[in-house]
PDB file of C-alpha atoms and ligand atoms in Angstrom:
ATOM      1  CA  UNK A   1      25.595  -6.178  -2.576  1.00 82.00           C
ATOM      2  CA  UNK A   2      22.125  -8.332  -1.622  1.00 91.00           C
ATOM      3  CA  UNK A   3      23.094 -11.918  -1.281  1.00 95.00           C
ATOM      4  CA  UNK A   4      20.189 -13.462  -2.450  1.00 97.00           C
ATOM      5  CA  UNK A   5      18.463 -17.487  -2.484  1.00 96.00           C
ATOM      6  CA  UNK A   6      15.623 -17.982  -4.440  1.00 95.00           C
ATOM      7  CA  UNK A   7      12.826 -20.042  -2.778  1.00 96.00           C
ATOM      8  CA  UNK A   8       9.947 -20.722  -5.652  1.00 96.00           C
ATOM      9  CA  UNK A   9      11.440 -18.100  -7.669  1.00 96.00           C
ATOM     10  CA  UNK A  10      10.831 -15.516  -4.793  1.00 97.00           C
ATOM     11  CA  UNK A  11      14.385 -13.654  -3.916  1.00 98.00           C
ATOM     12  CA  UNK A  12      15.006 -13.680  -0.365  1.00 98.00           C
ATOM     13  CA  UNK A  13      18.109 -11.944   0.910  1.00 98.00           C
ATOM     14  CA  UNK A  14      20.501 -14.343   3.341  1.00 97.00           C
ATOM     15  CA  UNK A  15      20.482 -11.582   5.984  1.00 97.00           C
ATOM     16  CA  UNK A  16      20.442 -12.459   9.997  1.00 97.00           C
ATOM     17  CA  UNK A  17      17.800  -9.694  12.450  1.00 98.00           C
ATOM     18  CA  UNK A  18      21.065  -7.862  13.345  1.00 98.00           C
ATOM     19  CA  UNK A  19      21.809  -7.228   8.970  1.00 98.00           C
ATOM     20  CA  UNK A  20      18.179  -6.850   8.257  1.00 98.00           C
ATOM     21  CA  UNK A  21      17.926  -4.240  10.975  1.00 98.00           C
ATOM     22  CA  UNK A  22      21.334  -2.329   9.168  1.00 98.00           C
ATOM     23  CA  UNK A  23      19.608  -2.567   5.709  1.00 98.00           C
ATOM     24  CA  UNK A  24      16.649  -1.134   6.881  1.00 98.00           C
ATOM     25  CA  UNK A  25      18.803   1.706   7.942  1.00 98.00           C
ATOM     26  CA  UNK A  26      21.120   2.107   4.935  1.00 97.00           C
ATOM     27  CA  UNK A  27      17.799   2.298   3.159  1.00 98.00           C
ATOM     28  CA  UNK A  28      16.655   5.374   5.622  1.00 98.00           C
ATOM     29  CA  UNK A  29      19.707   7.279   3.940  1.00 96.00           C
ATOM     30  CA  UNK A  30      19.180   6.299   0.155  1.00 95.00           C
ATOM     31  CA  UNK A  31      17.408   7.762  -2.245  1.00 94.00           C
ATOM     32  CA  UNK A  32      13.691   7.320  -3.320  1.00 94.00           C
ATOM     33  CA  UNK A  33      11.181   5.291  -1.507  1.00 96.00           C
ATOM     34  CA  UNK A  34      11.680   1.375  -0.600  1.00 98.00           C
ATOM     35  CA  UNK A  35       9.803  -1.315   0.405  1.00 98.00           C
ATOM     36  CA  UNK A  36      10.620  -4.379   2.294  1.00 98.00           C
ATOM     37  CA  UNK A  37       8.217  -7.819   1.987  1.00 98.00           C
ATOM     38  CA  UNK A  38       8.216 -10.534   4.692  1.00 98.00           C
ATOM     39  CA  UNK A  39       6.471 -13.709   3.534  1.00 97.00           C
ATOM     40  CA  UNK A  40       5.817 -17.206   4.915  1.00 94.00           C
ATOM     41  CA  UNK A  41       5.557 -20.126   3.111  1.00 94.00           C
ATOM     42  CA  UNK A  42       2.032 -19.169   2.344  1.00 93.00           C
ATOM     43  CA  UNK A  43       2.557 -16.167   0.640  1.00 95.00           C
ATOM     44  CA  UNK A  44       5.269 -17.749  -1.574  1.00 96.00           C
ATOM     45  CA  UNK A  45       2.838 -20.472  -2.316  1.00 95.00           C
ATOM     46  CA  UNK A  46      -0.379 -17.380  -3.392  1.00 95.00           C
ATOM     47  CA  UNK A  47       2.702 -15.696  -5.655  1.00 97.00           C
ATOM     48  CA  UNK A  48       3.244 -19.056  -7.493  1.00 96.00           C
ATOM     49  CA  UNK A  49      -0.250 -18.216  -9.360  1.00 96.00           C
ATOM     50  CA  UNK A  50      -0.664 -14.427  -8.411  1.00 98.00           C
ATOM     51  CA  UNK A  51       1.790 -12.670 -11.089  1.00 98.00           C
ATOM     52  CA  UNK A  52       1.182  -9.068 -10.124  1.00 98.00           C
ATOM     53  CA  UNK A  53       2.335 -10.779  -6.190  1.00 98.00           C
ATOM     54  CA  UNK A  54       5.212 -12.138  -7.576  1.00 98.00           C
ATOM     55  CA  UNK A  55       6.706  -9.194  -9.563  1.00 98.00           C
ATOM     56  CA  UNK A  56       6.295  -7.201  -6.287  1.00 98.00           C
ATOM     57  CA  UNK A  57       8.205  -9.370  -4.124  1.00 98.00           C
ATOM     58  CA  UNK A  58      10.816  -9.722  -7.342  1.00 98.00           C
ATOM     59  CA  UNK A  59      11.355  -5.624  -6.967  1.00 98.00           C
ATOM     60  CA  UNK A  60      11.180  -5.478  -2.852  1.00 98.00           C
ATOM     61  CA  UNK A  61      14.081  -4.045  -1.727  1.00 98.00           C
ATOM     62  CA  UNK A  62      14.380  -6.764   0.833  1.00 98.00           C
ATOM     63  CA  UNK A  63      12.560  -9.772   1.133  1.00 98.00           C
ATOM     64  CA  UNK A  64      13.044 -11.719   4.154  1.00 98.00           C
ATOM     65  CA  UNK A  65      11.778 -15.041   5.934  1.00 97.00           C
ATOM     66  CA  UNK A  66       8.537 -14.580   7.576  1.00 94.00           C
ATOM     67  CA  UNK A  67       8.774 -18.601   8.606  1.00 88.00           C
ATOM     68  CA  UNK A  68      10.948 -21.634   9.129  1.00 90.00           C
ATOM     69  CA  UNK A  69       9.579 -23.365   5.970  1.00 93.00           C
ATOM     70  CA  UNK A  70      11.260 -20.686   3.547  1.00 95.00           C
ATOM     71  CA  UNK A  71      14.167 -21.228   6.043  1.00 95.00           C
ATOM     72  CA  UNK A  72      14.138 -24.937   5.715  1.00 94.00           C
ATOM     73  CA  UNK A  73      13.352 -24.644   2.194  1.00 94.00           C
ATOM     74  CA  UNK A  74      16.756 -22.589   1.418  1.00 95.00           C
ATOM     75  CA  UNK A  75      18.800 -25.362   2.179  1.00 90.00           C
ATOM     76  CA  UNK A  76      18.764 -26.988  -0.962  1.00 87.00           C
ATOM     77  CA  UNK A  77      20.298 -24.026  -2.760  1.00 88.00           C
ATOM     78  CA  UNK A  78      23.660 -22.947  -2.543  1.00 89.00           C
ATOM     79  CA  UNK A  79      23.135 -19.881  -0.307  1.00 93.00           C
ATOM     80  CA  UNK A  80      21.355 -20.551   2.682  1.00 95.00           C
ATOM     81  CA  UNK A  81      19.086 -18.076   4.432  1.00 96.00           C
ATOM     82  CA  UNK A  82      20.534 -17.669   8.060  1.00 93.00           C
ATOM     83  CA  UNK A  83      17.502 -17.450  10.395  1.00 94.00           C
ATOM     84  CA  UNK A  84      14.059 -16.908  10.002  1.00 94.00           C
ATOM     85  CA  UNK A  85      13.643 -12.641  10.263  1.00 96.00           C
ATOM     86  CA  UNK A  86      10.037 -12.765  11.372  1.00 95.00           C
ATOM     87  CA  UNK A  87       8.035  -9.105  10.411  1.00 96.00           C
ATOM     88  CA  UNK A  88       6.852  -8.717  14.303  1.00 97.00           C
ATOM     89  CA  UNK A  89      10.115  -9.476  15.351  1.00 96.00           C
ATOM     90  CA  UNK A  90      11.866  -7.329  12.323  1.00 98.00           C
ATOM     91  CA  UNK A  91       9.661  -4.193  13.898  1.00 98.00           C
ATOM     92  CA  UNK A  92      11.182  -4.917  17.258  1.00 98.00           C
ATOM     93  CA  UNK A  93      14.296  -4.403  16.553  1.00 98.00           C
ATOM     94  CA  UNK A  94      13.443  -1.403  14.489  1.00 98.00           C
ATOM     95  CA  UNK A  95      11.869   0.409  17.512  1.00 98.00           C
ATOM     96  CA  UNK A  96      14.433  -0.566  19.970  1.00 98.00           C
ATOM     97  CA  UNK A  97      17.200   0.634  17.327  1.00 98.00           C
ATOM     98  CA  UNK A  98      15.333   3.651  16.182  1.00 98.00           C
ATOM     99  CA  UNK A  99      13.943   4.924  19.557  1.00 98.00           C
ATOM    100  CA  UNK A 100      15.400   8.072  20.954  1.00 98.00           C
ATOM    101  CA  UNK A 101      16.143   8.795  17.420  1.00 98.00           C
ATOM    102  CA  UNK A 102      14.929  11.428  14.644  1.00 97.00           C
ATOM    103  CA  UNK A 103      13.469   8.754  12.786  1.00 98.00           C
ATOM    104  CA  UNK A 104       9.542   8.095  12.598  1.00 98.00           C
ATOM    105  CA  UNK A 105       7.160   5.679  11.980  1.00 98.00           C
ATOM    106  CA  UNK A 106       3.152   6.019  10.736  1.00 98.00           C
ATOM    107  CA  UNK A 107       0.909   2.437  11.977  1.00 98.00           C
ATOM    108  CA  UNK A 108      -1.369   1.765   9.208  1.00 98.00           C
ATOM    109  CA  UNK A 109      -3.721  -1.426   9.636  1.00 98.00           C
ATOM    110  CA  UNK A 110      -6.070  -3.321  11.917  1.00 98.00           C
ATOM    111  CA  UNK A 111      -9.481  -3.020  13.053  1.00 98.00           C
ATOM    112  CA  UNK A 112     -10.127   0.419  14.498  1.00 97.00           C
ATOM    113  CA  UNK A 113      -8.483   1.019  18.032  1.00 98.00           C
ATOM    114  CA  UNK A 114      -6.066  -1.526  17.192  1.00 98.00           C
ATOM    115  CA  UNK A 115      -3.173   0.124  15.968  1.00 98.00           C
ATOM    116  CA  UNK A 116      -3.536   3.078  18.467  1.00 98.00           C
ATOM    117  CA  UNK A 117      -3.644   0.592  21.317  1.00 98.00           C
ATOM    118  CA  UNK A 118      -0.155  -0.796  19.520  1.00 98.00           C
ATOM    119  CA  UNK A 119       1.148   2.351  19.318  1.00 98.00           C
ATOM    120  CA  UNK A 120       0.456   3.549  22.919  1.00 98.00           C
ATOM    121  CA  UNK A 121       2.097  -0.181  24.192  1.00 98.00           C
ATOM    122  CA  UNK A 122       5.065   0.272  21.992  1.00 98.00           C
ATOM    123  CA  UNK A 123       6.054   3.926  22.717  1.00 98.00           C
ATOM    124  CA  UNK A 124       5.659   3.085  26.835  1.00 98.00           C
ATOM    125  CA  UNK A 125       7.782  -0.032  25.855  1.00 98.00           C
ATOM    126  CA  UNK A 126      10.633   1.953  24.004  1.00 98.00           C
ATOM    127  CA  UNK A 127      11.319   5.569  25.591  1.00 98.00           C
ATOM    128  CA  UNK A 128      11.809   7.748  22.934  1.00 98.00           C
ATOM    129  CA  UNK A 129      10.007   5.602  19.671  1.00 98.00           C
ATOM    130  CA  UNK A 130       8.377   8.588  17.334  1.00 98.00           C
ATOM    131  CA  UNK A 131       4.856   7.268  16.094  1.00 98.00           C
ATOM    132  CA  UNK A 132       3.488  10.312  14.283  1.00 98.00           C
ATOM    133  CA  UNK A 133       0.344   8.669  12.132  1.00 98.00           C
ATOM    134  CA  UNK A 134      -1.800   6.135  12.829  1.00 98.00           C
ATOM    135  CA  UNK A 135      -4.666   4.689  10.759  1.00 98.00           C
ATOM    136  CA  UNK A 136      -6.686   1.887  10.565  1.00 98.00           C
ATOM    137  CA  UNK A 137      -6.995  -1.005   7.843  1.00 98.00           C
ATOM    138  CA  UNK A 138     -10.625  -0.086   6.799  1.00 98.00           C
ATOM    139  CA  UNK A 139     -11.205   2.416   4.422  1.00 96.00           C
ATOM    140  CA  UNK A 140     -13.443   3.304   1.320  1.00 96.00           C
ATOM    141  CA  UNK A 141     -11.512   4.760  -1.971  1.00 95.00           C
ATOM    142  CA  UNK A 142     -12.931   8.727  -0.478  1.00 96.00           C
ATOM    143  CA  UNK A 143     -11.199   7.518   3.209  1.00 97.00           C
ATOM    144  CA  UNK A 144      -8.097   6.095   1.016  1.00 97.00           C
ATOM    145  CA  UNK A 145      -7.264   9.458  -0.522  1.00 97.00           C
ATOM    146  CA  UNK A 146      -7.246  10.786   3.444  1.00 97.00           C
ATOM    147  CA  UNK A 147      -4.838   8.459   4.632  1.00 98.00           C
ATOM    148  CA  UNK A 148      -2.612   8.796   1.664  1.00 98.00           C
ATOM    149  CA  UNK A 149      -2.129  12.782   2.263  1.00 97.00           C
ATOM    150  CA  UNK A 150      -1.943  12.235   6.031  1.00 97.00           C
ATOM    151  CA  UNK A 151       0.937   9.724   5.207  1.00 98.00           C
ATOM    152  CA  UNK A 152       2.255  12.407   2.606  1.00 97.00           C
ATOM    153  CA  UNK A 153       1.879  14.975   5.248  1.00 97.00           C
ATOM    154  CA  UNK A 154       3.200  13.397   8.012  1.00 97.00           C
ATOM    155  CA  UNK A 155       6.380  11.987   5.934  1.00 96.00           C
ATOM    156  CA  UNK A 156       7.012   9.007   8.322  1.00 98.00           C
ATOM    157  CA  UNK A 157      10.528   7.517   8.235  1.00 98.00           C
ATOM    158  CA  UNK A 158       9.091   3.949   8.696  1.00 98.00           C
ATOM    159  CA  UNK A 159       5.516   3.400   7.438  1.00 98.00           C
ATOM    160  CA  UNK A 160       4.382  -0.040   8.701  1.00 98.00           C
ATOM    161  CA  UNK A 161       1.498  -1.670   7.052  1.00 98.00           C
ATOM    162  CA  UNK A 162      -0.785  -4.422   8.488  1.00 98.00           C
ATOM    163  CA  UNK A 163      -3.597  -5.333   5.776  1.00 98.00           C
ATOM    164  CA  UNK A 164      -2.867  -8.823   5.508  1.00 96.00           C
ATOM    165  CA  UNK A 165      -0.571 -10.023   3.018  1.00 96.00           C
ATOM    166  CA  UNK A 166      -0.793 -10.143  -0.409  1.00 97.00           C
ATOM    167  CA  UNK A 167      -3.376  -6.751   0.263  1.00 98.00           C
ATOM    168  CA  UNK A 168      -0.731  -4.641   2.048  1.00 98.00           C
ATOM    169  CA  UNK A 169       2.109  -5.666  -0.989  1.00 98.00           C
ATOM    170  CA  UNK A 170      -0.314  -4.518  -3.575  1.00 98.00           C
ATOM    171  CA  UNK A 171      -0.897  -1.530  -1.534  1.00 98.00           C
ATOM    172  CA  UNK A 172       2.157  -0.046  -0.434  1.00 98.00           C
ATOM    173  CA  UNK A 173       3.569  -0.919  -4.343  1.00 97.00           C
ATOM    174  CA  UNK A 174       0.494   1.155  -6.088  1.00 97.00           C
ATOM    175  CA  UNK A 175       0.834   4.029  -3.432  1.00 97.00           C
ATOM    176  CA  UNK A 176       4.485   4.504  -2.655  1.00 95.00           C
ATOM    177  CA  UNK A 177       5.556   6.908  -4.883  1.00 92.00           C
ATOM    178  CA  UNK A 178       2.295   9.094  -4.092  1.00 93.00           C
ATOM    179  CA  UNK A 179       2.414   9.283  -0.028  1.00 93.00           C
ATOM    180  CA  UNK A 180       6.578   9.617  -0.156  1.00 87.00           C
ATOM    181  CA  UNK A 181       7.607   7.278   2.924  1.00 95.00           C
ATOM    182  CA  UNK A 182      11.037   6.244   3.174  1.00 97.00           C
ATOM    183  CA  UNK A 183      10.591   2.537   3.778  1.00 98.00           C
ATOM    184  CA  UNK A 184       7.634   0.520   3.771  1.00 98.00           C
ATOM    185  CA  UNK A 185       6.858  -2.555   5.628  1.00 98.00           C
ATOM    186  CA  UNK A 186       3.982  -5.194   5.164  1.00 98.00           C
ATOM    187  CA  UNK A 187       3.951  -6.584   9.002  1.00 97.00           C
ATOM    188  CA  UNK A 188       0.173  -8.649   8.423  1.00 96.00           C
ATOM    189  CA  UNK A 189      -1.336  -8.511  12.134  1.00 95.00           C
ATOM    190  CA  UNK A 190       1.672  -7.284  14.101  1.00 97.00           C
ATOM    191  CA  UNK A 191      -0.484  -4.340  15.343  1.00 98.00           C
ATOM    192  CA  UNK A 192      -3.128  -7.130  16.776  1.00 97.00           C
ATOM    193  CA  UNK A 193       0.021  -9.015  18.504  1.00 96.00           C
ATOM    194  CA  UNK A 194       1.636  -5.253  19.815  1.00 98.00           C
ATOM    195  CA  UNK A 195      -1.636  -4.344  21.175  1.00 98.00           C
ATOM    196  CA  UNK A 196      -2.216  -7.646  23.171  1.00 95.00           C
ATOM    197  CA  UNK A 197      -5.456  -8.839  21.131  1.00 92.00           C
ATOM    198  CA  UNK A 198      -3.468 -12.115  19.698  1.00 88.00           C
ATOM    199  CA  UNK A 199      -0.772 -13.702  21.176  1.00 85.00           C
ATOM    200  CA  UNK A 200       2.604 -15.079  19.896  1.00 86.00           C
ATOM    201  CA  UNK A 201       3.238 -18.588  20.234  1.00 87.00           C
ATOM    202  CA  UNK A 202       5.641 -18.717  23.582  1.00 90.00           C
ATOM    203  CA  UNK A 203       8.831 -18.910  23.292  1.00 87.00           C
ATOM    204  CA  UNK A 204       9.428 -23.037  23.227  1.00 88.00           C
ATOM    205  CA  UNK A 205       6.960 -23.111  19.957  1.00 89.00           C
ATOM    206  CA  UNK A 206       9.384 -20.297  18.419  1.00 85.00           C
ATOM    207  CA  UNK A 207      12.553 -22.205  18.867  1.00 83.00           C
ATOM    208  CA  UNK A 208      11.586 -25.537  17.580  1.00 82.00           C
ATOM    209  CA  UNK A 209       9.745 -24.031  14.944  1.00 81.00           C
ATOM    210  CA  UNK A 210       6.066 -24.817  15.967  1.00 86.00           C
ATOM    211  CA  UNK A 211       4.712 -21.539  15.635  1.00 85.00           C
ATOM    212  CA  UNK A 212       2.791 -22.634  12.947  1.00 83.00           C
ATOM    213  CA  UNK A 213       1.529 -25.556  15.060  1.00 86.00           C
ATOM    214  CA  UNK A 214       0.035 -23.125  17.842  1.00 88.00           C
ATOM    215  CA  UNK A 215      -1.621 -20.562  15.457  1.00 83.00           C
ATOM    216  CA  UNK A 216      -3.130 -23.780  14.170  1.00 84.00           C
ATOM    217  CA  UNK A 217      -4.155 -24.838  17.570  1.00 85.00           C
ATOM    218  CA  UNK A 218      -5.163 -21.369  19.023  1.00 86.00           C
ATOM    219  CA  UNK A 219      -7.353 -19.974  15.594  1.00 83.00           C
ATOM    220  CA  UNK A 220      -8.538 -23.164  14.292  1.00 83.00           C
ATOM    221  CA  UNK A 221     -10.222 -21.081  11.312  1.00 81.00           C
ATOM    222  CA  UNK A 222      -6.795 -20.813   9.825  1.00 78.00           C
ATOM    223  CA  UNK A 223      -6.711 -24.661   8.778  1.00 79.00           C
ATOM    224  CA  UNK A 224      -7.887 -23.665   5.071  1.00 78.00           C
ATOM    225  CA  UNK A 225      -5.075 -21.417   4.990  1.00 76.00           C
ATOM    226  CA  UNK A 226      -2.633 -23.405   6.503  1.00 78.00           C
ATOM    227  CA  UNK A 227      -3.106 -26.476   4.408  1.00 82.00           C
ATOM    228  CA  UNK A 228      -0.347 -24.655   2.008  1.00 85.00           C
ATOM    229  CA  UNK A 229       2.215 -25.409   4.114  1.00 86.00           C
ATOM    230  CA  UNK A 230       2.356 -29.080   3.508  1.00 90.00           C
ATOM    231  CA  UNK A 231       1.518 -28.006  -0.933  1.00 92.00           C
ATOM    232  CA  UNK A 232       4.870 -25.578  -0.140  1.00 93.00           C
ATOM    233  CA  UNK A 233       6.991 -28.137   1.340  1.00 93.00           C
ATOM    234  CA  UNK A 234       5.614 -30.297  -1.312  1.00 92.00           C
ATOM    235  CA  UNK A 235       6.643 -28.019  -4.118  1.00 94.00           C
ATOM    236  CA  UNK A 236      10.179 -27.043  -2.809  1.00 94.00           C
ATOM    237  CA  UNK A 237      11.056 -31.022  -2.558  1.00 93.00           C
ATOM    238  CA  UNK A 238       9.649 -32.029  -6.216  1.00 90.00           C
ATOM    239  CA  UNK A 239      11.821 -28.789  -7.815  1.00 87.00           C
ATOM    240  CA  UNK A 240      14.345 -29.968  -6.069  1.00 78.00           C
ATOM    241  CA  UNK A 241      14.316 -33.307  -7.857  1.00 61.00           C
ATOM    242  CA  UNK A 242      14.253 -31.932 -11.041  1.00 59.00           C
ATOM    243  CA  UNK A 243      17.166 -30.203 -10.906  1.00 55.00           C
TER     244      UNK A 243
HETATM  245  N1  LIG B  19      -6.758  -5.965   7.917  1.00 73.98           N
HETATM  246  C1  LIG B  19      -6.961  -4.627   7.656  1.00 73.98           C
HETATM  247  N2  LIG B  19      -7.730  -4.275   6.576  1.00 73.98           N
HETATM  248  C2  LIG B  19      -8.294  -5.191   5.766  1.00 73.98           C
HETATM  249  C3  LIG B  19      -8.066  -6.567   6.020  1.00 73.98           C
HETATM  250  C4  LIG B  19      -7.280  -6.925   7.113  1.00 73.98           C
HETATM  251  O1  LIG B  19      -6.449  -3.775   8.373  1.00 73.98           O
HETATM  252  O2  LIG B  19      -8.987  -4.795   4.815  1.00 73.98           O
HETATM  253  C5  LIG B  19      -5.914  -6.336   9.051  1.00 73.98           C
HETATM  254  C6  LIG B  19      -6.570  -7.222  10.087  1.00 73.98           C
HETATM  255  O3  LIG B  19      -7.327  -6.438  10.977  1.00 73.98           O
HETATM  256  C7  LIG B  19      -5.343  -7.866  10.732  1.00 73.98           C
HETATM  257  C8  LIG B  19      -4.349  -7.956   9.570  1.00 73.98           C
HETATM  258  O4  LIG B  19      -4.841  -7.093   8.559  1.00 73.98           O
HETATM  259  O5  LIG B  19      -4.806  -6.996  11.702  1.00 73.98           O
HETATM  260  C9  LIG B  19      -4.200  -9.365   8.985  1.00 73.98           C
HETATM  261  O6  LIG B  19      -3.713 -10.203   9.948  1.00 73.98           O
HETATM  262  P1  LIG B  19      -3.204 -11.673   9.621  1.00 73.98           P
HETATM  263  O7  LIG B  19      -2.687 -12.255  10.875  1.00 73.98           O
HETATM  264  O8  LIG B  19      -4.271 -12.426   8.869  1.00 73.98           O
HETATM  265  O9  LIG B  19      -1.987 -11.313   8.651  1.00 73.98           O
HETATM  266  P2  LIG B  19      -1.161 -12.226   7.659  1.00 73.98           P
HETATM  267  O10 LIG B  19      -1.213 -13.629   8.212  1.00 73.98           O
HETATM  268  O11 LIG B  19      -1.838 -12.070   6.348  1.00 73.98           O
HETATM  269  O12 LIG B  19       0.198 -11.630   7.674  1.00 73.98           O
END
């Protein structure tokens, strides 16, 4: 049973990496196709006036905490979320679980080279990780059809998707059914952080909760985007009054 807190009526399971990482797997052995959505405060804020974003994330199989904001933001219901399950780190634990398994996984996203450059760092990194497919994030609706039969063909255990979110939701949702993975992932620019072309924030950022603070400080352009995080904490406080 999925014990679930809503944050601005987006469901996100109360699950810790290690539970995550054992739903992801229960998943692998149930039938059908599932999908698993990992938003940040900013995503929760777009789904507040993007409907078709919002009935996605309300029919994910998992939804969990891409961000200490959601995280913070839990704590004024009555089930908290336990830790912030970021999608980068979500994927880590997936390979380093998976690896030396049967399972398989298909990279689909990025600027060309990027996700093969991921893929080559992340199999030397874990012995044994399966990559079978990889594609890039640019594609006409001819190129689409391609990548949807090599994902069909290919029948990936684990197909990760990095189109930027809410692109990659709307994406794997329309497509599922037709190219037959077992689980999909939206993991936003994970491929550009596995292949070395952007950095994570180091580790002291991560445990106080700056990481926000150093993508701000490291790509600058993101300000626009990042101006929803004050809007969501904002939003979460003033619902909270009016309960
Ligand atoms: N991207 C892509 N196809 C597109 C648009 C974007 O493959 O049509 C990729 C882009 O190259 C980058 C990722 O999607 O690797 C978006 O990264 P970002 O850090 O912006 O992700 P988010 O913050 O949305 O999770």
């Amino acid at each position: 049973m999925r014990k679930i807190t809503q944050v601005l009526n987006v469901p996100f399971d109360a699950v810790t990496m290690k539970e995550a990482v054992l739903r992801v797997k229960i998943l692998l052995n149930t039938e059908g196709q599932h999908f698993i959505c990992t938003p940040n405060p900013e995503i929760v804020m777009e789904a507040q006036k993007d409907k078709e974003l919002m009935s996605i994330l309300r029919e994910a199989d998992m939804v969990v905490p891409d961000g200490v904001g959601v995280v913070w933001a839990s704590k004024y219901s009555s089930i908290r979320l336990k830790e912030r399950v970021a999608g980068y780190d979500l994927t880590q634990s997936l390979f380093a679980e998976l690896a030396g398994t049967e399972k398989t996984f298909y990279f689909f996203g990025g600027a060309p080279g990027i996700a093969t450059e991921a893929a080559r760092k992340m199999m030397k990194q874990y012995p044994g990780l399966k990559i079978v497919g990889i594609h890039n994030g640019y594609f006409d609706s001819e190129e689409e059809k391609k990548i949807i039969h090599d994902i069909k063909k290919l029948s990936p255990s684990i197909l990760l998707v990095g189109l930027g979110a809410p692109k990659q939701e709307k994406w794997i949702y329309e497509n599922m059914r037709l190219f037959g993975a077992k689980v999909s992932i939206g993991v936003g620019g994970s491929f550009d952080v596995m292949a070395g072309h952007v950095k994570r924030a180091p580790k002291f950022y991560q445990k106080f909760g700056l990481e926000w603070f150093y993508r701000l400080i490291t790509q600058p352009a993101r300000w626009r985007r990042m101006m929803r995080l004050p809007i969501f904490a904002f939003t979460v406080l003033k619902t909270r009054k009016r309960r």
